[in-house]
Amino acid sequence: MITNSSDQCTRQRAPTSITMKPAAARSPWLALAIVLSLCLSLSFASWDAEDEGRGSRRWQEGGDEGRSGESGRPYHFGEESYREWAKSRHGHFKVLKRFDHELIRGSIGDYRVACLDAAPRAFLQPSHYDADEIAYVREGEGVVVLLRNGKRESLCVREGDVFVIPAGSIVYSANTHRSKWFRVVMLLNPVSTPGSFQEFFPIGYGGEQQPESFFSVFSDEVIRAAFNTRRREDVDRVFKRNSRGEGEISEASEEQIRELSRSCSRGGRGGGGGGGGGSGSEKEDIRPRSLTGEKPRYSNKHGRLHQITGDQCPHLRNLDLDVNLVNITRGSMTALRYTTRATKIVVVVEAGNDGNYFEMACPHLSSSGRSERRERGRSEEQGGQEEEKGHGGEQEKSRGYRQVRAEIKVGSVIVLPAGHPATFVAGNEGNLALLSFGVGANNDEEVFMTGGNSALKQLDEAAKALAFPQQVRELADKVIRAQTEAVFHDGPQQQRRAFFDM
Ligand SMILES: *[C@@H]1O[C@H](CO)[C@@H](O)[C@H](O)[C@H]1NC(C)=O
């Protein structure tokens, strides 16, 4: 059994120090950039005086200091935030570090993001997790076999599919393609320890780094009785440190792949055909669904939004999750929007090489941060402990917002908390496709603040008269209505070009 080493180290240290310590050693400027990018109020951050006057905050990515992957904290995670969970010649399984920053821990700290990359014909040995897995096939095709409820269910899955593996199911899977890799992005919902999960193997594998069989820890008397044998050695020879293959990710022959996929279906188990649509049979239904194959929920020439919600998939409803795929056309962007309840965990699954980024308004870093420090003169004794802020203490109103911004690429993870207005911009080199898991999705709604369906268009005349000064009333209407495209529209560069052409 593998222990989750990344868990252990993150738990022992303060969240900010993990990343800052090594970086600070390398370059004080880099450290400063990281500090500025934190959505925390740190007294030594230097603000742009002009911005401060308007009650808004902004930090500039300056040259190298603003390296992507280092910015946008704690809402952005780059490649360096993944840890290897299992690895062999035939593939690897990477897990993103915990969402343990105080600003996001409360909403999504219990969940983990992971990515599987399996080489052609790779085989993942049987095991079970103490976590539900919600998986999206980013590339390739495979067969996923679940042993649960006394049955065996084989699912054929392919690019664009979403499927759920309920916690505790014994699963084995294989890449069924001869030459393409099978790549899966998943969200894990641990059921025993929030934010931390384990994998359990009935069969152990050769090599020091390889998992052991959980049978091996039981006493001789228990094993003999449980297997109804007099010889513990027989049981050990079967399950313990099996030298077959190369461990938890090995390779199957073409014939074995054919055999594994022979009985696989896309139907899951419909529930015996007895009518009534009883929730019992629906619950059993684990068929994969194509996220991209169905009609998009919203689409124009600047992008498409695909969605699978609890309405289509009871498992997702039970988990209070949904899965979205936003595919933004190169050079376009999403209108400024926020969610009413859900926190979105966004994974970049497709992107051109350059020019992709997100921006978000973050209220947590406010002017109150500094005055708070001054007021609490006695806080000396607490040293530099920001731990306290943001939870526990008195609620403070933030009087300003900070811009959180980061360059993003394939594999980047972005967290958009409920209520925080945000946008994604696709560079000119390719489409930007974002897979997002909505946590707390069941009664969620997306609210647009710009574009054709902007909520601001609903303001009534009396409110407008009260909210806007007399002299800008007309202008306000014009500004609010100027962007006619909804949800997706021209990005900054396309828009600039359009204005020059006029
Ligand atoms: C995004 O859209 C483009 C253009 O239609 C398509 O080629 C690409 O496969 C889509 N990406 C995903 C992840 O669906």
CSV table of C-alpha atoms in Angstrom, one decimal, residues 82-289:
chain,number,residue,atom,x,y,z
A,82,TYR,CA,1.4,17.8,-8.5
A,83,ARG,CA,3.0,14.8,-6.7
A,84,GLU,CA,3.7,11.4,-8.2
A,85,TRP,CA,1.4,8.8,-6.7
A,86,ALA,CA,2.2,5.8,-8.8
A,87,LYS,CA,4.7,5.6,-11.7
A,88,SER,CA,6.1,3.0,-14.0
A,89,ARG,CA,7.3,2.8,-17.6
A,90,HIS,CA,3.7,2.4,-18.6
A,91,GLY,CA,2.3,5.4,-17.1
A,92,HIS,CA,1.8,7.5,-14.0
A,93,PHE,CA,-0.8,8.8,-11.7
A,94,LYS,CA,-0.3,12.3,-10.3
A,95,VAL,CA,-2.2,13.9,-7.4
A,96,LEU,CA,-2.5,17.7,-6.9
A,97,LYS,CA,-1.5,18.9,-3.4
A,98,ARG,CA,-4.3,19.6,-1.0
A,99,PHE,CA,-6.4,22.7,-1.2
A,100,ASP,CA,-5.3,23.6,2.3
A,101,HIS,CA,-5.1,27.3,2.1
A,102,GLU,CA,-7.5,28.9,4.6
A,103,LEU,CA,-9.3,30.8,1.8
A,104,ILE,CA,-10.3,27.7,-0.1
A,105,ARG,CA,-10.0,24.9,2.5
A,106,GLY,CA,-13.6,25.4,3.8
A,107,SER,CA,-15.3,24.9,0.4
A,108,ILE,CA,-13.0,22.4,-1.4
A,109,GLY,CA,-10.4,21.2,1.2
A,110,ASP,CA,-12.0,17.8,1.3
A,111,TYR,CA,-11.4,17.1,-2.4
A,112,ARG,CA,-8.4,16.1,-4.4
A,113,VAL,CA,-7.5,16.5,-8.1
A,114,ALA,CA,-5.6,13.7,-9.9
A,115,CYS,CA,-4.4,12.9,-13.4
A,116,LEU,CA,-3.8,9.5,-14.9
A,117,ASP,CA,-1.6,9.1,-18.0
A,118,ALA,CA,-1.5,5.5,-19.2
A,119,ALA,CA,0.7,4.3,-22.1
A,120,PRO,CA,-0.8,2.2,-24.9
A,121,ARG,CA,-1.9,-1.2,-23.5
A,122,ALA,CA,-1.1,-0.1,-19.9
A,123,PHE,CA,-3.0,-2.1,-17.3
A,124,LEU,CA,-3.8,-0.8,-13.9
A,125,GLN,CA,-4.0,-3.6,-11.3
A,126,PRO,CA,-7.1,-4.2,-9.2
A,127,SER,CA,-7.5,-1.9,-6.1
A,128,HIS,CA,-10.1,0.2,-4.3
A,129,TYR,CA,-10.0,3.7,-3.0
A,130,ASP,CA,-11.7,5.1,0.0
A,131,ALA,CA,-12.9,7.9,-2.2
A,132,ASP,CA,-15.5,8.5,-5.0
A,133,GLU,CA,-13.8,9.3,-8.3
A,134,ILE,CA,-15.4,11.5,-10.9
A,135,ALA,CA,-13.4,11.1,-14.1
A,136,TYR,CA,-13.1,12.8,-17.4
A,137,VAL,CA,-11.3,11.2,-20.4
A,138,ARG,CA,-9.1,13.9,-21.8
A,139,GLU,CA,-7.5,11.7,-24.5
A,140,GLY,CA,-7.6,8.2,-25.8
A,141,GLU,CA,-9.8,5.2,-24.9
A,142,GLY,CA,-9.9,2.5,-22.3
A,143,VAL,CA,-11.8,-0.2,-20.5
A,144,VAL,CA,-12.7,0.4,-16.8
A,145,VAL,CA,-13.9,-2.7,-14.9
A,146,LEU,CA,-15.8,-2.3,-11.6
A,147,LEU,CA,-16.5,-5.0,-9.1
A,148,ARG,CA,-19.3,-3.9,-6.9
A,149,ASN,CA,-22.7,-5.0,-5.6
A,150,GLY,CA,-21.7,-8.6,-6.4
A,151,LYS,CA,-21.3,-7.9,-10.1
A,152,ARG,CA,-18.7,-7.1,-12.6
A,153,GLU,CA,-19.4,-4.1,-14.9
A,154,SER,CA,-17.1,-3.2,-17.8
A,155,LEU,CA,-17.3,0.3,-19.2
A,156,CYS,CA,-15.8,1.3,-22.5
A,157,VAL,CA,-14.8,4.9,-22.2
A,158,ARG,CA,-13.4,7.3,-24.7
A,159,GLU,CA,-12.3,10.9,-25.2
A,160,GLY,CA,-14.9,13.4,-23.8
A,161,ASP,CA,-16.6,10.9,-21.5
A,162,VAL,CA,-17.4,11.5,-17.8
A,163,PHE,CA,-17.9,8.5,-15.5
A,164,VAL,CA,-18.2,8.0,-11.8
A,165,ILE,CA,-16.5,5.3,-9.8
A,166,PRO,CA,-18.3,5.0,-6.4
A,167,ALA,CA,-16.0,4.8,-3.4
A,168,GLY,CA,-15.0,1.3,-2.5
A,169,SER,CA,-15.5,-0.3,-5.9
A,170,ILE,CA,-12.7,-2.6,-6.9
A,171,VAL,CA,-11.4,-1.3,-10.1
A,172,TYR,CA,-9.0,-2.3,-12.8
A,173,SER,CA,-8.6,-0.7,-16.1
A,174,ALA,CA,-6.6,-0.7,-19.3
A,175,ASN,CA,-5.7,1.6,-22.2
A,176,THR,CA,-7.3,-0.3,-25.1
A,177,HIS,CA,-5.5,1.7,-27.8
A,178,ARG,CA,-2.4,0.4,-29.6
A,179,SER,CA,-0.6,3.7,-30.0
A,180,LYS,CA,-2.5,6.5,-28.2
A,181,TRP,CA,-2.1,7.4,-24.5
A,182,PHE,CA,-5.1,7.2,-22.3
A,183,ARG,CA,-5.4,10.4,-20.2
A,184,VAL,CA,-7.9,10.9,-17.5
A,185,VAL,CA,-8.5,13.9,-15.2
A,186,MET,CA,-10.3,13.2,-12.0
A,187,LEU,CA,-11.8,14.7,-8.8
A,188,LEU,CA,-11.6,12.5,-5.7
A,189,ASN,CA,-14.0,12.8,-2.9
A,190,PRO,CA,-12.4,11.0,0.1
A,191,VAL,CA,-15.0,9.3,2.3
A,192,SER,CA,-12.9,8.4,5.4
A,193,THR,CA,-10.4,11.2,5.9
A,194,PRO,CA,-11.4,14.6,4.4
A,195,GLY,CA,-8.8,15.7,1.9
A,196,SER,CA,-6.9,12.5,2.0
A,197,PHE,CA,-7.4,9.1,0.4
A,198,GLN,CA,-5.7,5.7,0.3
A,199,GLU,CA,-5.6,2.9,-2.2
A,200,PHE,CA,-6.0,-0.7,-1.1
A,201,PHE,CA,-4.5,-3.6,-3.1
A,202,PRO,CA,-5.7,-7.2,-2.6
A,203,ILE,CA,-2.7,-8.4,-4.7
A,204,GLY,CA,0.8,-7.2,-3.9
A,205,TYR,CA,3.4,-6.5,-6.5
A,206,GLY,CA,7.2,-7.0,-6.8
A,207,GLY,CA,9.7,-4.3,-5.9
A,208,GLU,CA,10.2,-2.1,-2.9
A,209,GLN,CA,8.2,0.8,-4.2
A,210,GLN,CA,5.3,-1.3,-5.2
A,211,PRO,CA,2.2,-1.8,-3.1
A,212,GLU,CA,1.8,-4.7,-0.7
A,213,SER,CA,-1.3,-6.9,-0.4
A,214,PHE,CA,-3.5,-5.9,2.5
A,215,PHE,CA,-4.0,-9.6,3.3
A,216,SER,CA,-0.3,-9.7,4.4
A,217,VAL,CA,-1.0,-7.9,7.6
A,218,PHE,CA,-3.6,-10.4,9.0
A,219,SER,CA,-2.4,-13.0,11.4
A,220,ASP,CA,-1.8,-16.6,10.3
A,221,GLU,CA,-4.8,-17.9,12.2
A,222,VAL,CA,-7.2,-15.4,10.6
A,223,ILE,CA,-5.8,-16.0,7.2
A,224,ARG,CA,-6.0,-19.8,7.5
A,225,ALA,CA,-9.6,-19.6,8.7
A,226,ALA,CA,-10.6,-16.9,6.2
A,227,PHE,CA,-9.3,-18.9,3.2
A,228,ASN,CA,-10.1,-22.2,4.8
A,229,THR,CA,-6.6,-23.6,4.3
A,230,ARG,CA,-3.9,-25.0,6.6
A,231,ARG,CA,-1.2,-23.4,4.7
A,232,ARG,CA,-0.6,-19.6,5.1
A,233,GLU,CA,2.3,-20.0,2.6
A,234,ASP,CA,-0.2,-20.8,-0.2
A,235,VAL,CA,-2.1,-17.6,0.5
A,236,ASP,CA,1.1,-15.6,0.7
A,237,ARG,CA,2.4,-17.1,-2.6
A,238,VAL,CA,-0.8,-16.0,-4.3
A,239,PHE,CA,-1.2,-12.5,-2.9
A,240,LYS,CA,2.1,-11.3,-1.5
A,241,ARG,CA,4.8,-9.5,-3.5
A,242,ASN,CA,3.6,-11.1,-6.7
A,243,SER,CA,6.5,-10.9,-9.1
A,244,ARG,CA,4.3,-10.8,-12.1
A,245,GLY,CA,4.3,-7.8,-14.3
A,246,GLU,CA,5.8,-4.5,-13.3
A,247,GLY,CA,3.6,-3.5,-10.5
A,248,GLU,CA,0.5,-1.4,-10.2
A,249,ILE,CA,0.9,0.0,-13.8
A,250,SER,CA,2.0,-2.8,-16.1
A,251,GLU,CA,1.4,-3.8,-19.7
A,252,ALA,CA,-1.1,-6.2,-21.2
A,253,SER,CA,-0.8,-8.1,-24.5
A,254,GLU,CA,-3.0,-7.3,-27.4
A,255,GLU,CA,-4.9,-10.4,-26.8
A,256,GLN,CA,-5.5,-9.6,-23.2
A,257,ILE,CA,-6.7,-6.2,-24.2
A,258,ARG,CA,-9.2,-7.7,-26.6
A,259,GLU,CA,-10.4,-10.1,-23.9
A,260,LEU,CA,-10.8,-7.3,-21.4
A,261,SER,CA,-12.8,-5.1,-23.7
A,262,ARG,CA,-14.9,-8.0,-25.1
A,263,SER,CA,-17.7,-7.6,-22.6
A,264,CYS,CA,-17.4,-3.9,-22.1
A,265,SER,CA,-20.4,-1.7,-22.9
A,266,ARG,CA,-21.4,1.9,-22.8
A,267,GLY,CA,-24.7,1.0,-21.3
A,268,GLY,CA,-23.7,0.4,-17.7
A,269,ARG,CA,-26.5,-1.5,-16.1
A,270,GLY,CA,-29.8,0.1,-16.9
A,271,GLY,CA,-31.5,-1.6,-14.0
A,272,GLY,CA,-33.2,-4.7,-15.5
A,273,GLY,CA,-35.8,-2.9,-17.7
A,274,GLY,CA,-38.6,-2.9,-15.0
A,275,GLY,CA,-40.3,0.5,-15.6
A,276,GLY,CA,-41.0,3.0,-12.9
A,277,GLY,CA,-37.5,4.7,-12.9
A,278,GLY,CA,-37.1,3.8,-9.3
A,279,SER,CA,-34.3,5.6,-7.6
A,280,GLY,CA,-32.8,2.3,-6.7
A,281,SER,CA,-31.9,1.3,-10.3
A,282,GLU,CA,-30.9,4.9,-11.1
A,283,LYS,CA,-28.4,4.8,-8.4
A,284,GLU,CA,-26.8,1.7,-9.8
A,285,ASP,CA,-26.4,3.4,-13.2
A,286,ILE,CA,-22.8,4.1,-13.8
A,287,ARG,CA,-22.8,4.4,-17.6
A,288,PRO,CA,-20.2,6.8,-19.0
A,289,ARG,CA,-21.6,9.9,-20.6
